[in-house]
PDB file of C-alpha atoms and ligand atoms in Angstrom:
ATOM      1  CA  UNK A   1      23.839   1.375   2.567  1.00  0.00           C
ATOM      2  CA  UNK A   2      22.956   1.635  -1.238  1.00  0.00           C
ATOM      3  CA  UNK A   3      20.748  -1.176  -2.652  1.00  0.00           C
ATOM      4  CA  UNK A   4      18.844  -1.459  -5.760  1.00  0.00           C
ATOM      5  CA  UNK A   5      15.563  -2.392  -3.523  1.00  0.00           C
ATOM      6  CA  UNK A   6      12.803  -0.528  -1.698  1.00  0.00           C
ATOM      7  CA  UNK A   7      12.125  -4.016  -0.081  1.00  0.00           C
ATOM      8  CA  UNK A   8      13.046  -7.446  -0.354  1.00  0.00           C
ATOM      9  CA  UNK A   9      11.107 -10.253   1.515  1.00  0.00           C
ATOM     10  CA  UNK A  10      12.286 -13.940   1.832  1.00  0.00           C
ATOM     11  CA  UNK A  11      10.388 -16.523   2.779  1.00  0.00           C
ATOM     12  CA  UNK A  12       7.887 -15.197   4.278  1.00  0.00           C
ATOM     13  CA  UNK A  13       5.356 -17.281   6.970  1.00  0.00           C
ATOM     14  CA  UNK A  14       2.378 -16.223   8.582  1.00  0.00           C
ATOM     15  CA  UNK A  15      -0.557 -18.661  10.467  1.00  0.00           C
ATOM     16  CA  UNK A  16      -3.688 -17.763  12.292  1.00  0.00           C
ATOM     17  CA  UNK A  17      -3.093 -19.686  15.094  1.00  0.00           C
ATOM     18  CA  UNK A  18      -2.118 -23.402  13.049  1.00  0.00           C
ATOM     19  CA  UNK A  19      -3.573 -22.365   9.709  1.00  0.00           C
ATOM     20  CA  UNK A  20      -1.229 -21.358   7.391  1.00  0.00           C
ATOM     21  CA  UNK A  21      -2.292 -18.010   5.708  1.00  0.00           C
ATOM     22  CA  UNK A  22       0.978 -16.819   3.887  1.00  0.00           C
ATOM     23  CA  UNK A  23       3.157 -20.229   2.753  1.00  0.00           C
ATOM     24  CA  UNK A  24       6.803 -18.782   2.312  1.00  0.00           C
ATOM     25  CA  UNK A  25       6.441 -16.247  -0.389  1.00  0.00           C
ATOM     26  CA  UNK A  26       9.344 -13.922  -1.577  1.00  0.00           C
ATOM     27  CA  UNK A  27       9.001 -10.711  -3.813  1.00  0.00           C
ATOM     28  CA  UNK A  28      10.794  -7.948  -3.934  1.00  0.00           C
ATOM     29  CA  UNK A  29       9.960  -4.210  -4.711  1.00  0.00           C
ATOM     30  CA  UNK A  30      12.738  -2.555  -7.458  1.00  0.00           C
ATOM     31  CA  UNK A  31      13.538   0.631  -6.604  1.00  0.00           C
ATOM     32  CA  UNK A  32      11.360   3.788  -8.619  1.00  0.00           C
ATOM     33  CA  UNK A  33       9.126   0.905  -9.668  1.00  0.00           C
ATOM     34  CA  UNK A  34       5.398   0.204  -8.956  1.00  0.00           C
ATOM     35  CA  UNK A  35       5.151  -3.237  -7.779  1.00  0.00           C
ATOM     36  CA  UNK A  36       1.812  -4.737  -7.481  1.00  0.00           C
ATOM     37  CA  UNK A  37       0.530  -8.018  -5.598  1.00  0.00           C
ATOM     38  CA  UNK A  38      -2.643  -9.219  -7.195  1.00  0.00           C
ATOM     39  CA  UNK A  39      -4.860 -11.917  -5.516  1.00  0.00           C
ATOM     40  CA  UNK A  40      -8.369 -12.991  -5.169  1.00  0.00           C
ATOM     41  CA  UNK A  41     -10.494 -12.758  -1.962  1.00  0.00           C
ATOM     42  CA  UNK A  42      -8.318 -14.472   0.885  1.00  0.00           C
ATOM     43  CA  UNK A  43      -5.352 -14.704  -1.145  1.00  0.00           C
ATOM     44  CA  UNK A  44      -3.533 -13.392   1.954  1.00  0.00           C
ATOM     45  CA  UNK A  45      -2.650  -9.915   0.557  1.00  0.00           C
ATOM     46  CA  UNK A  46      -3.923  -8.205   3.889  1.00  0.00           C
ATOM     47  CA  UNK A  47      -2.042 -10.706   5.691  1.00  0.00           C
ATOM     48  CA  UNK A  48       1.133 -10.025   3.761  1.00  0.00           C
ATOM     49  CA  UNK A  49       0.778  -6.609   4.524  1.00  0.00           C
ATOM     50  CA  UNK A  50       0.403  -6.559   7.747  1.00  0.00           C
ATOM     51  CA  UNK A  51       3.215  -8.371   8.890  1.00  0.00           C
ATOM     52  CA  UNK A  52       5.472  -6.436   7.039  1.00  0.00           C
ATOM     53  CA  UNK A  53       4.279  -3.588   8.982  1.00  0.00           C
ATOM     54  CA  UNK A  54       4.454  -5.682  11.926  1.00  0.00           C
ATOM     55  CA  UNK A  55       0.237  -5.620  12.909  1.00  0.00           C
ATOM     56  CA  UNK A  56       0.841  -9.578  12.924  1.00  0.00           C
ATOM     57  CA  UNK A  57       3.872 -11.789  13.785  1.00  0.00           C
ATOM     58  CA  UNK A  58       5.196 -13.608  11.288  1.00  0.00           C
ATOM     59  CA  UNK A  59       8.846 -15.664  10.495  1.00  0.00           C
ATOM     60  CA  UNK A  60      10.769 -15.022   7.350  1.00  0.00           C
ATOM     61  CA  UNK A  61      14.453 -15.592   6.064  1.00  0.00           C
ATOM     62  CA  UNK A  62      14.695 -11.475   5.618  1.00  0.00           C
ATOM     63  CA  UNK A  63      12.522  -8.711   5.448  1.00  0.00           C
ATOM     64  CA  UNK A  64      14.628  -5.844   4.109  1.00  0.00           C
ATOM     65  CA  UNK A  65      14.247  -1.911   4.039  1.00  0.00           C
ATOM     66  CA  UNK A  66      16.487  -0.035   1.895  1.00  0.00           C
ATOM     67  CA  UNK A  67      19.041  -2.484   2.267  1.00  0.00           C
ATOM     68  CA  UNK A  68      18.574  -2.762   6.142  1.00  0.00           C
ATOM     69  CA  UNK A  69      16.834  -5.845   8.223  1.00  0.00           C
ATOM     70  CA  UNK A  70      13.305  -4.918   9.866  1.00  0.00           C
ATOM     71  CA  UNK A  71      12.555  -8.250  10.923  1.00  0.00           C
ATOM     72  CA  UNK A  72      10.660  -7.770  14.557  1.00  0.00           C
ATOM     73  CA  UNK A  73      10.613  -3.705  14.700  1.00  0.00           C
ATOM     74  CA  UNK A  74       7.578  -2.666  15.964  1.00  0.00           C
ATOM     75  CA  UNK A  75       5.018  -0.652  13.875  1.00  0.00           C
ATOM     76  CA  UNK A  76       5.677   2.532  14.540  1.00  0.00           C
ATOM     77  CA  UNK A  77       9.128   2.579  14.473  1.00  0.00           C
ATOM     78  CA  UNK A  78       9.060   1.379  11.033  1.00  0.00           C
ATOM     79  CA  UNK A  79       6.655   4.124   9.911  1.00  0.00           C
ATOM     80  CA  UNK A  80       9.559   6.698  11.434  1.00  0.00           C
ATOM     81  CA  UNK A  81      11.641   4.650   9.070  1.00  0.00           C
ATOM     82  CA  UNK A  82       9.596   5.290   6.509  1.00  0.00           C
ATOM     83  CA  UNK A  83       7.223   1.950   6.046  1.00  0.00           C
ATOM     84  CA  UNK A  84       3.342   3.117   6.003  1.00  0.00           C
ATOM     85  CA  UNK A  85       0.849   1.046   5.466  1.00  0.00           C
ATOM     86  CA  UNK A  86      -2.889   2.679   3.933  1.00  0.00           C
ATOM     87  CA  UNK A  87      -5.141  -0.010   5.406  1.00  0.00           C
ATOM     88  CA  UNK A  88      -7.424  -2.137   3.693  1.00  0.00           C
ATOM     89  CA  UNK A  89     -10.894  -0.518   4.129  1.00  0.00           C
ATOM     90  CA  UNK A  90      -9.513   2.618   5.060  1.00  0.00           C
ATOM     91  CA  UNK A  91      -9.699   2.496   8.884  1.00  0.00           C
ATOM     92  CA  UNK A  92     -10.534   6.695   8.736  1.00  0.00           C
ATOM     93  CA  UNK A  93     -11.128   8.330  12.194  1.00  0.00           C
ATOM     94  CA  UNK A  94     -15.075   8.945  11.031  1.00  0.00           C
ATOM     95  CA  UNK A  95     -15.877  10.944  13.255  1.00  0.00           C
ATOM     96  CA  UNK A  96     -12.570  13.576  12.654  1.00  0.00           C
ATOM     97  CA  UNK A  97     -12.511  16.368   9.735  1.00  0.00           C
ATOM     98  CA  UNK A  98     -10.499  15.612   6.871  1.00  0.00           C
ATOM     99  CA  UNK A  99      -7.603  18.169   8.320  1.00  0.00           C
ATOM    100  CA  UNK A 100      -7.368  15.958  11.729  1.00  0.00           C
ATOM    101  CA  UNK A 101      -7.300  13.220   9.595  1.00  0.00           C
ATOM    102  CA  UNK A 102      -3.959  14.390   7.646  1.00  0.00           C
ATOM    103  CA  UNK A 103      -2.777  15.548  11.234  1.00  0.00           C
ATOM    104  CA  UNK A 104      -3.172  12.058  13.190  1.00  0.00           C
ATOM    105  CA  UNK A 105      -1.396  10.764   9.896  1.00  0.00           C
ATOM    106  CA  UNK A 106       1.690  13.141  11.294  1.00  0.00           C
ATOM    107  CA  UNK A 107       1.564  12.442  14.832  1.00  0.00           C
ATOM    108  CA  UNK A 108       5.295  10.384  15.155  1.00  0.00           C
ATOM    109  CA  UNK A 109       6.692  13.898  14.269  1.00  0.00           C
ATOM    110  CA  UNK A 110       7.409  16.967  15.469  1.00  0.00           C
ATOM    111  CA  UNK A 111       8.437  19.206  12.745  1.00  0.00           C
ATOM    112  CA  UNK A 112       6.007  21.600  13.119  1.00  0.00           C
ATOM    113  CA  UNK A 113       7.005  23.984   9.951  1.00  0.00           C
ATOM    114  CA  UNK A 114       7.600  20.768   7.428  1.00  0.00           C
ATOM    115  CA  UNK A 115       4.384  18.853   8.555  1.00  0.00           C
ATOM    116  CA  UNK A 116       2.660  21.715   7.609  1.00  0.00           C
ATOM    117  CA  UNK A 117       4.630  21.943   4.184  1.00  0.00           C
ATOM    118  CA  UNK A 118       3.960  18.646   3.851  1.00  0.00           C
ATOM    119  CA  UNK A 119      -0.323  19.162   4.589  1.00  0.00           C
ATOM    120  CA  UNK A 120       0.328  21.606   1.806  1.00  0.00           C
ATOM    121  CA  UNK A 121       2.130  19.526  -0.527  1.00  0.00           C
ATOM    122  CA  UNK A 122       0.169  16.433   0.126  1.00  0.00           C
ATOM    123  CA  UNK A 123      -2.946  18.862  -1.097  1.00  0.00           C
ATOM    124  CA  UNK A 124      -1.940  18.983  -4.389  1.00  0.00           C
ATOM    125  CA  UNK A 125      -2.441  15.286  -5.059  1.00  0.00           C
ATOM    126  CA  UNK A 126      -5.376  15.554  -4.067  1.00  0.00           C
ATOM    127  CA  UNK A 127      -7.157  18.709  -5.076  1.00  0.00           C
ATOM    128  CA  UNK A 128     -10.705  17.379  -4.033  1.00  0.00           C
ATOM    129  CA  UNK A 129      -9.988  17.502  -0.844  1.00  0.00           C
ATOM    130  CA  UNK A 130      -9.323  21.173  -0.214  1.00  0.00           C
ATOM    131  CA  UNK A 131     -12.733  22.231  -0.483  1.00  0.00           C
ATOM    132  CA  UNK A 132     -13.573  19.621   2.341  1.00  0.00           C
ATOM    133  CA  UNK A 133     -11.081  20.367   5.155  1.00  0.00           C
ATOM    134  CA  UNK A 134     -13.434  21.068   7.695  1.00  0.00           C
ATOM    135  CA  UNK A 135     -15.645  18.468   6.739  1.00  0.00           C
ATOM    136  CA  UNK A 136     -15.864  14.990   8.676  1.00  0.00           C
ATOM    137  CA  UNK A 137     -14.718  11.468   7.150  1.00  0.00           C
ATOM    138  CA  UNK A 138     -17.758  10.372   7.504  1.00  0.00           C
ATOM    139  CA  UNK A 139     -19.657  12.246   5.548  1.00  0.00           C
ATOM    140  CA  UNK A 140     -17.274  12.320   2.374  1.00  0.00           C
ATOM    141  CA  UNK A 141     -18.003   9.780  -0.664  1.00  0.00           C
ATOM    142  CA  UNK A 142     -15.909   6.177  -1.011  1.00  0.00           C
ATOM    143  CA  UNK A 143     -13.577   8.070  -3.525  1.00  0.00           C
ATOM    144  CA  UNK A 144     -12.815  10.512  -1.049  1.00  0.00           C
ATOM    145  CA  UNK A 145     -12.263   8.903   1.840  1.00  0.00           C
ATOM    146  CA  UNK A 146     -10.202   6.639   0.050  1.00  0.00           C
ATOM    147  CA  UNK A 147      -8.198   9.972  -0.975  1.00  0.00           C
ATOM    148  CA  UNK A 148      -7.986  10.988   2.588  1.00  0.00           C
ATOM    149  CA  UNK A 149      -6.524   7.541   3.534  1.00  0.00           C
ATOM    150  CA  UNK A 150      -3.399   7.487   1.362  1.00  0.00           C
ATOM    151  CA  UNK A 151      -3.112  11.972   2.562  1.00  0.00           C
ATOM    152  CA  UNK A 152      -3.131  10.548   6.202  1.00  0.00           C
ATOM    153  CA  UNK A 153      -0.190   8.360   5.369  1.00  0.00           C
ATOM    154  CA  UNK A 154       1.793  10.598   2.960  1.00  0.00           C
ATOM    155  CA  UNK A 155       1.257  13.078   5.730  1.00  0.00           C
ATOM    156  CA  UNK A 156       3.865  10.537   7.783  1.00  0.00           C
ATOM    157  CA  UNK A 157       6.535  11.113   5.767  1.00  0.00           C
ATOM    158  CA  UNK A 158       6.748   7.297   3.622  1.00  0.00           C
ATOM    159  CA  UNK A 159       9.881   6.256   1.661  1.00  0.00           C
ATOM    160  CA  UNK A 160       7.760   2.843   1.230  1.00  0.00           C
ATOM    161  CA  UNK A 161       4.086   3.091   0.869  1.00  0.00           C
ATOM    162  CA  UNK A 162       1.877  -0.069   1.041  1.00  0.00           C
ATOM    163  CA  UNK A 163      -1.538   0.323  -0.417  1.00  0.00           C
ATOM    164  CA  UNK A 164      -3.936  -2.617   0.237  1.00  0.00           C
ATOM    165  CA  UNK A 165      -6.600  -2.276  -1.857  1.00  0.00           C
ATOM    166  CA  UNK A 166      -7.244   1.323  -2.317  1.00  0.00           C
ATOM    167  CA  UNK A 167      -9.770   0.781  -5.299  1.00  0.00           C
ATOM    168  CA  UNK A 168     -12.084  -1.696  -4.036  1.00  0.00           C
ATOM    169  CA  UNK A 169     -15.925  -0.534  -3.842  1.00  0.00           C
ATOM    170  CA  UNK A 170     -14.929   2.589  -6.034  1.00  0.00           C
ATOM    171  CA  UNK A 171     -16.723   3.738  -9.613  1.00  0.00           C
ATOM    172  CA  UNK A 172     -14.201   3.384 -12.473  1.00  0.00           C
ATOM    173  CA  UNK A 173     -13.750   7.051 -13.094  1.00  0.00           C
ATOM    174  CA  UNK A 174     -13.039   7.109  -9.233  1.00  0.00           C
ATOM    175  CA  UNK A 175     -10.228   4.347  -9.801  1.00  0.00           C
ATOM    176  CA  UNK A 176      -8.566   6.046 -12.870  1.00  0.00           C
ATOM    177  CA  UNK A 177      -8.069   9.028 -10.733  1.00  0.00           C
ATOM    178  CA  UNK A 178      -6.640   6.636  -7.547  1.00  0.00           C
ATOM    179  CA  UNK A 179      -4.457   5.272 -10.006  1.00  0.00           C
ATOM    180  CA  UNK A 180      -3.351   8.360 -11.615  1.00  0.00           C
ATOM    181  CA  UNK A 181      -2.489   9.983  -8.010  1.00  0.00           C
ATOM    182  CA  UNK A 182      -0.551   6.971  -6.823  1.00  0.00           C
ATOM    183  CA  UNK A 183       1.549   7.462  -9.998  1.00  0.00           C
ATOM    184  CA  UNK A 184       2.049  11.030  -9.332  1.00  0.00           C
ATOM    185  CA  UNK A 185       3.081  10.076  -5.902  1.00  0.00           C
ATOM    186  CA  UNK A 186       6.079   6.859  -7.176  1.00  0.00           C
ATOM    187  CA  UNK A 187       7.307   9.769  -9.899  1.00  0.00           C
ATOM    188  CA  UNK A 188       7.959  12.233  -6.873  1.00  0.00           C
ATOM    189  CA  UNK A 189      10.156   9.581  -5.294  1.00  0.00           C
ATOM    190  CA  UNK A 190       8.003   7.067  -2.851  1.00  0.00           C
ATOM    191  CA  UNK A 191       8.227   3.961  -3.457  1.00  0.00           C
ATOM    192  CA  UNK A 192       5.312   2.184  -4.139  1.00  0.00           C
ATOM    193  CA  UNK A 193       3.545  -1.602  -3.179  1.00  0.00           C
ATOM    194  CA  UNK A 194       0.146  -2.120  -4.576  1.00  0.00           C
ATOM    195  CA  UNK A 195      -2.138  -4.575  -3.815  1.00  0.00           C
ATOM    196  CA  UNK A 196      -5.048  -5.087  -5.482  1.00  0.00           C
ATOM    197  CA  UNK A 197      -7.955  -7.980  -6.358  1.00  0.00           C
ATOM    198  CA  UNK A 198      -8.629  -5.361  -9.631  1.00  0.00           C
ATOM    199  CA  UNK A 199      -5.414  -6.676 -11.878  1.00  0.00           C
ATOM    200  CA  UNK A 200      -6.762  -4.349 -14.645  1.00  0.00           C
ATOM    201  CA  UNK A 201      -5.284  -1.086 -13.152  1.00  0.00           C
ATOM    202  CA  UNK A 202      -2.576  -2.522 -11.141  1.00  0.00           C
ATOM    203  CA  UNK A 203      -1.432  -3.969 -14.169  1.00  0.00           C
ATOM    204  CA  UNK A 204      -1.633  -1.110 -15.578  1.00  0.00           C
ATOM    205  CA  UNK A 205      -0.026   0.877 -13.399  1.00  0.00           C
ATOM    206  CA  UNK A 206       2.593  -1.517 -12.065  1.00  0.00           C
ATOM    207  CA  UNK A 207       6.334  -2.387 -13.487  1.00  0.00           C
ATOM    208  CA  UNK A 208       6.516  -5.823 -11.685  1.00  0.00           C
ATOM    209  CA  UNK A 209       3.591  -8.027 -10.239  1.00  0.00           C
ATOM    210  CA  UNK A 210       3.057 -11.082  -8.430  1.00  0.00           C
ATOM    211  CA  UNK A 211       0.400 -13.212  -8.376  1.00  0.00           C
ATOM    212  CA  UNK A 212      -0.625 -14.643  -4.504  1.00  0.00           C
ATOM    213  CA  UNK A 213      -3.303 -17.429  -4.463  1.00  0.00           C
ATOM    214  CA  UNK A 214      -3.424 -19.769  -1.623  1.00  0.00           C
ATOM    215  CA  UNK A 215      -0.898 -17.932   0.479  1.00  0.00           C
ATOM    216  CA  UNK A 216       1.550 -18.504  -2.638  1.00  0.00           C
ATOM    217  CA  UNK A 217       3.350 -16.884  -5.025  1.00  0.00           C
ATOM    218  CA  UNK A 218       1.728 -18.532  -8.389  1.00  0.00           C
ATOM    219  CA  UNK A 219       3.184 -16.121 -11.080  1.00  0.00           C
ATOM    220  CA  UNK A 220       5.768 -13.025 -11.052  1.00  0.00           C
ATOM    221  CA  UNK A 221       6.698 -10.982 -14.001  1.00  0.00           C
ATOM    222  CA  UNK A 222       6.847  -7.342 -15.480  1.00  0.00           C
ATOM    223  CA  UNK A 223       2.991  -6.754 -15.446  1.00  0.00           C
ATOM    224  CA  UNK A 224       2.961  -5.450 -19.699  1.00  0.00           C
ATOM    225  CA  UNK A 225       4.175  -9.668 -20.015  1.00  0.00           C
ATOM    226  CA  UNK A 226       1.914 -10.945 -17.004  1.00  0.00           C
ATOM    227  CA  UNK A 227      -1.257  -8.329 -18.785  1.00  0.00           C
ATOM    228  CA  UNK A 228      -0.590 -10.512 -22.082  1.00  0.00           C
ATOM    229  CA  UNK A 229      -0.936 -13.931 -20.334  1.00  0.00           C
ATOM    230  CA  UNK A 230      -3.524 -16.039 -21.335  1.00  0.00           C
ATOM    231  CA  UNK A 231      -3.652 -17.733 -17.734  1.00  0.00           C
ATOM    232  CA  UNK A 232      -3.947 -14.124 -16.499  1.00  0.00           C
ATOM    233  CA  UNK A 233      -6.313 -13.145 -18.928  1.00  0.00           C
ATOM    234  CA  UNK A 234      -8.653 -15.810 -18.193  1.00  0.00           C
ATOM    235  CA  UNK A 235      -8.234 -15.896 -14.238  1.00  0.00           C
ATOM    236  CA  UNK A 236      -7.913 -12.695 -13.668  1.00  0.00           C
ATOM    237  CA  UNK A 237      -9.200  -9.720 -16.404  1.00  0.00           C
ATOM    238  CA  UNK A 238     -12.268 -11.583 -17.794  1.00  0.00           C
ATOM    239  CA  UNK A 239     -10.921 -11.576 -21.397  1.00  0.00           C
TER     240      UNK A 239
HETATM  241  N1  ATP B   1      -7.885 -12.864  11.885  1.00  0.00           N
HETATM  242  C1  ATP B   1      -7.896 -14.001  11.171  1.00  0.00           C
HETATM  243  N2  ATP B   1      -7.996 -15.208  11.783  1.00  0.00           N
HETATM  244  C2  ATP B   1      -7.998 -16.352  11.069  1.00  0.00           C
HETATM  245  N3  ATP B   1      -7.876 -16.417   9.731  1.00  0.00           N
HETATM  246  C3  ATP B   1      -7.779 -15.256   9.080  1.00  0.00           C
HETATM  247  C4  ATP B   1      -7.782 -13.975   9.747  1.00  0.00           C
HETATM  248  N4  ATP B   1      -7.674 -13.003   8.825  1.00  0.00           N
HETATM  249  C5  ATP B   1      -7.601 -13.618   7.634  1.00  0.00           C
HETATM  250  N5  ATP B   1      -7.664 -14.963   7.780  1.00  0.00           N
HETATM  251  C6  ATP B   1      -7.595 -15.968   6.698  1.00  0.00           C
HETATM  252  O1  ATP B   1      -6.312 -15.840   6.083  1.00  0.00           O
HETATM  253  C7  ATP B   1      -6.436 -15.963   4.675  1.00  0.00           C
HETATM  254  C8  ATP B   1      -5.874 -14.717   3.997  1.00  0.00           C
HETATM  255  O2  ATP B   1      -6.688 -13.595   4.357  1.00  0.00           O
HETATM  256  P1  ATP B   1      -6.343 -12.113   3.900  1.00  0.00           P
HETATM  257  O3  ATP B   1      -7.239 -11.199   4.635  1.00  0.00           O
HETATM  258  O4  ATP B   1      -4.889 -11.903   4.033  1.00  0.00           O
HETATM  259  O5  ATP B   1      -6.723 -12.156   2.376  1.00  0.00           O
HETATM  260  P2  ATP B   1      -6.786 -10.988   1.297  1.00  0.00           P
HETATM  261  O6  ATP B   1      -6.010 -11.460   0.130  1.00  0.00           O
HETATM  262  O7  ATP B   1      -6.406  -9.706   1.907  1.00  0.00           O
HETATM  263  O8  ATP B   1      -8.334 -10.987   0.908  1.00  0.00           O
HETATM  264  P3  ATP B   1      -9.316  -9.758   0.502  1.00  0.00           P
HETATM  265  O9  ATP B   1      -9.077  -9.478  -0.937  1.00  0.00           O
HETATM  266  O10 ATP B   1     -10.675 -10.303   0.747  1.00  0.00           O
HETATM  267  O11 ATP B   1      -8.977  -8.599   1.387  1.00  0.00           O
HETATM  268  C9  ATP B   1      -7.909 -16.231   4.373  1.00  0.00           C
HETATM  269  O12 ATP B   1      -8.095 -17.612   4.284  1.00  0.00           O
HETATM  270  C10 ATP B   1      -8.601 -15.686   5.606  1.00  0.00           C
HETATM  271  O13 ATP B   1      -9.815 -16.367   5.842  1.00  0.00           O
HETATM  272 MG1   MG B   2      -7.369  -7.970   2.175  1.00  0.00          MG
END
């Protein structure tokens, strides 16, 4: 099936036990366009993200891959379909070298000769890394691990990739170069879902972004309209 979405979510619920943490929000992610999802602390991006990747239960009208319903599939069935999730925080195996890392990132598939193309081509987003292979996670700098997290999940093969914060905690030149890679990565094809508290670079990077406070959908729009907002402006970029 052909359809001019990545993913399209309706309605979407999700409670902590009887508090209400996502209040029937809907967005949608265009196809060979950045979407971002900006909100504050407890907002309920995490949330959002992971039931979509189905880490939480949640109800909805219609969550939709490529055109095809994923309501209720199980985690890692949806990364073999292509849905991977880089974690808020990371969630690195600390202890592992950055080449186990990339590896566990592969471990749904058995393809031995493209997983390794892939480890290669993965790489070369992310030059810093080489000269760290055999080093452990724990020992690399925030910018780095935070490079290692989104190489773990390229390294499963995404059609969809959900970042949840991946420049929080990280110097500015750090964040430029974040940004830069996960445009590099949305021109070679994978579609992209950013979420992000810093609305200055997802902006900036982003075609279409929503707005999430409360466990709502405040404000959508293309993000060069929503960047010009004076609401925006003054909630959310300090201008
Ligand atoms: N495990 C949990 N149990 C109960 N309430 C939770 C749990 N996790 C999050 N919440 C609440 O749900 C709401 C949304 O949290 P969520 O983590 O999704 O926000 P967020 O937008 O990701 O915030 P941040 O930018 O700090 O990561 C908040 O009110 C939070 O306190
Ligand atoms: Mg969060």
């Amino acid at each position: 099936m052909t359809t001019d979405y990545a993913l399209k979510v309706t309605d979407l619920v999700v409670n902590y036990g009887i508090v209400p943490a996502v209040k029937s929000i809907s967005f949608s992610v265009a196809r060979g366009k950045i979407t971002t999802i900006i909100g504050s602390n407890g907002s309920g991006k995490s949330t959002t993200m992971k039931a979509l990747t189905g880490l939480l239960p949640s109800q909805s009208a219609g969550i939709e891959l490529f055109g095809k319903n994923i309501r209720h599939t199980e985690t890692d069935v949806l990364v073999k379909q292509g849905l991977v999730l880089v974690p808020e925080g990371r969630r690195l195996f600390k202890s592992m070298t950055v080449t186990e890392n990339l590896q566990m990132g592969a471990f749904q598939r058995s393809d031995k000769v493209a997983i390794a193309r892939d480890f290669e081509q993965t790489l070369e987003y992310f030059p810093a890394l080489r000269e760290k292979l055999n080093v452990r996670a724990a020992s690399l700098s925030g910018g780095q691990q935070q490079m290692v997290a989104v190489a773990r999940a390229l390294m499963a093969g995404p059609k969809l990739l959900l970042l949840d914060e991946p420049t929080i905690g990280l110097a500015p030149a750090i964040v430029d170069t974040i940004a830069e890679i996960i445009q590099s990565i949305a021109k070679a094809g994978v579609e992209i879902l950013l979420v992000e508290q810093n609305a200055e670079i997802a902006l900036e990077i982003s075609h279409y972004a929503y707005i999430l406070e409360r466990g709502e959908v405040a404000m959508h729009g293309l993000a060069t309209e929503l960047a010009n907002s004076a609401e925006i402006q003054r909630a959310y970029l300090g201008i």
